[in-house]
């Protein structure tokens, strides 16, 4: 599931610039805080907030993200917009939590393990580009998951 989430200065201008390529139809739903449009074939969806935040992707993924905005995942996503980086991307790691739990407890994790979230920020600095990834578990979680990999081999 991939959704592009961006903050644009001119949301109507953005919609107009992609309308031809996506063959967007009239608003499907419109409220005070969200306008959604679908492509003519219904596969793609564009959701726009008055603040200029846009969500663009396959319809199912955009709907899923909009529904998830009330939980902790959206708080993590909001950190992307607080970043002063050139580029900030958010991802979900579905395996690290299970590896850490297995290593520490020696029990097999349940089929539905919690997700770990991470943000990767890219900045220019005096040496070139700098990429920094911040995750729920940080360096300690990464070390523990690497130990888990060695144990499995």
Coordinates of C-alpha atoms in Angstrom, one line a residue:
X1 CA 0.0 0.0 0.0
X2 CA 1.6 3.3 -1.1
X3 CA 0.0 6.7 -0.6
X4 CA 1.7 10.0 -1.4
X5 CA 1.0 12.5 1.3
X6 CA 2.2 16.0 0.6
X7 CA 1.6 19.5 1.7
X8 CA 1.1 21.8 -1.3
X9 CA 0.8 25.6 -1.4
X10 CA -2.0 25.7 -3.9
X11 CA -4.3 22.6 -3.6
X12 CA -6.7 23.6 -6.3
X13 CA -3.8 24.3 -8.7
X14 CA -2.3 20.9 -7.8
X15 CA -5.7 19.2 -8.5
X16 CA -5.9 21.0 -11.8
X17 CA -2.4 20.0 -12.8
X18 CA -3.0 16.3 -12.3
X19 CA -6.7 16.2 -13.3
X20 CA -6.0 15.4 -17.0
X21 CA -3.5 12.5 -16.3
X22 CA -5.7 10.9 -13.6
X23 CA -9.0 11.8 -15.3
X24 CA -10.5 12.9 -12.0
X25 CA -14.2 13.2 -11.7
X26 CA -16.3 15.6 -9.6
X27 CA -15.9 15.4 -5.9
X28 CA -17.2 12.1 -4.5
X29 CA -17.5 13.5 -1.0
X30 CA -17.0 17.1 0.2
X31 CA -17.0 18.3 3.8
X32 CA -15.5 21.2 5.7
X33 CA -12.3 19.4 6.3
X34 CA -11.9 16.9 3.3
X35 CA -12.7 16.7 -0.4
X36 CA -12.2 13.4 -2.2
X37 CA -12.1 12.7 -5.9
X38 CA -11.7 9.4 -7.8
X39 CA -10.4 8.6 -11.2
X40 CA -12.9 7.7 -13.8
X41 CA -12.1 4.0 -13.4
X42 CA -12.4 4.3 -9.6
X43 CA -8.9 2.9 -9.0
X44 CA -7.1 6.1 -7.9
X45 CA -8.2 8.6 -5.2
X46 CA -7.2 12.1 -4.4
X47 CA -8.2 13.5 -1.0
X48 CA -7.5 17.2 -0.2
X49 CA -7.6 19.0 3.2
X50 CA -8.1 22.8 3.3
X51 CA -4.6 23.0 5.0
X52 CA -3.1 21.9 1.7
X53 CA -2.3 18.3 2.7
X54 CA -3.1 16.0 -0.2
X55 CA -3.3 12.2 -0.2
X56 CA -2.9 10.4 -3.6
X57 CA -2.9 6.7 -4.3
X58 CA -5.0 3.7 -5.0
X59 CA -8.5 4.2 -3.6
X60 CA -8.3 1.4 -1.0
X61 CA -5.0 2.6 0.5
X62 CA -6.1 6.3 0.7
X63 CA -9.4 5.3 2.4
X64 CA -7.4 3.1 4.8
X65 CA -5.0 5.9 5.7
X66 CA -7.9 8.4 6.2
X67 CA -9.6 6.0 8.6
X68 CA -6.3 5.5 10.5
X69 CA -5.8 9.2 11.1
X70 CA -7.4 8.9 14.5
X71 CA -4.8 6.3 15.8
X72 CA -1.1 6.5 16.7
X73 CA -0.1 6.0 13.0
X74 CA -1.4 9.5 12.2
X75 CA 0.6 11.1 15.0
X76 CA 3.7 9.6 13.5
X77 CA 2.7 10.8 10.1
X78 CA 2.2 14.4 11.4
X79 CA 5.9 14.4 12.4
X80 CA 6.7 14.3 8.6
X81 CA 5.2 17.8 8.3
X82 CA 7.0 19.1 11.3
X83 CA 10.4 18.1 9.7
X84 CA 12.5 20.8 8.1
X85 CA 14.2 18.2 5.9
X86 CA 14.3 18.4 2.1
X87 CA 12.4 15.1 2.0
X88 CA 10.7 13.1 4.8
X89 CA 9.1 9.7 4.2
X90 CA 7.3 7.5 6.6
X91 CA 7.2 3.7 6.5
X92 CA 5.9 0.7 8.4
X93 CA 8.1 -2.2 9.5
X94 CA 6.0 -5.3 10.0
X95 CA 8.9 -7.6 11.0
X96 CA 11.1 -5.9 13.6
X97 CA 8.6 -6.0 16.5
X98 CA 8.0 -9.8 16.0
X99 CA 11.8 -10.4 15.9
X100 CA 12.4 -8.5 19.1
X101 CA 9.5 -10.2 20.8
X102 CA 10.8 -13.7 19.7
X103 CA 14.4 -12.9 20.8
X104 CA 13.4 -11.6 24.2
X105 CA 10.6 -14.0 25.2
X106 CA 11.5 -17.1 23.2
X107 CA 7.9 -17.5 22.3
X108 CA 6.6 -17.4 18.7
X109 CA 4.8 -14.1 18.1
X110 CA 1.1 -14.1 17.3
X111 CA 0.1 -13.9 13.7
X112 CA -0.8 -10.3 14.0
X113 CA 2.2 -8.4 15.3
X114 CA 2.2 -4.7 16.0
X115 CA 3.8 -2.5 13.4
X116 CA 6.9 -0.3 14.0
X117 CA 7.0 3.0 12.3
X118 CA 9.9 4.9 10.9
X119 CA 10.7 8.3 9.3
X120 CA 13.6 8.8 7.0
X121 CA 14.6 12.5 6.5
X122 CA 17.0 13.6 3.7
X123 CA 18.9 16.9 4.1
X124 CA 21.7 18.7 2.3
X125 CA 24.7 19.5 4.5
X126 CA 28.2 20.7 3.9
X127 CA 29.3 17.2 3.0
X128 CA 26.5 16.4 0.6
X129 CA 23.3 14.5 1.4
X130 CA 22.5 13.2 4.8
X131 CA 19.8 10.6 5.5
X132 CA 18.5 10.0 9.0
X133 CA 16.1 7.3 9.9
X134 CA 14.2 7.5 13.2
X135 CA 12.1 4.5 14.3
X136 CA 9.9 3.4 17.2
X137 CA 12.7 1.2 18.5
X138 CA 15.8 3.2 17.5
X139 CA 19.3 1.8 17.5
X140 CA 18.6 -0.7 20.3
X141 CA 15.7 -2.2 18.3
X142 CA 17.9 -2.5 15.2
X143 CA 20.7 -4.3 17.2
X144 CA 18.2 -6.7 18.8
X145 CA 16.7 -7.5 15.4
X146 CA 20.2 -8.2 14.0
X147 CA 20.9 -10.5 16.9
X148 CA 17.6 -12.3 16.0
X149 CA 18.8 -12.7 12.4
X150 CA 22.0 -14.3 13.6
X151 CA 20.1 -16.7 15.8
X152 CA 17.9 -17.8 12.9
X153 CA 20.8 -18.6 10.6

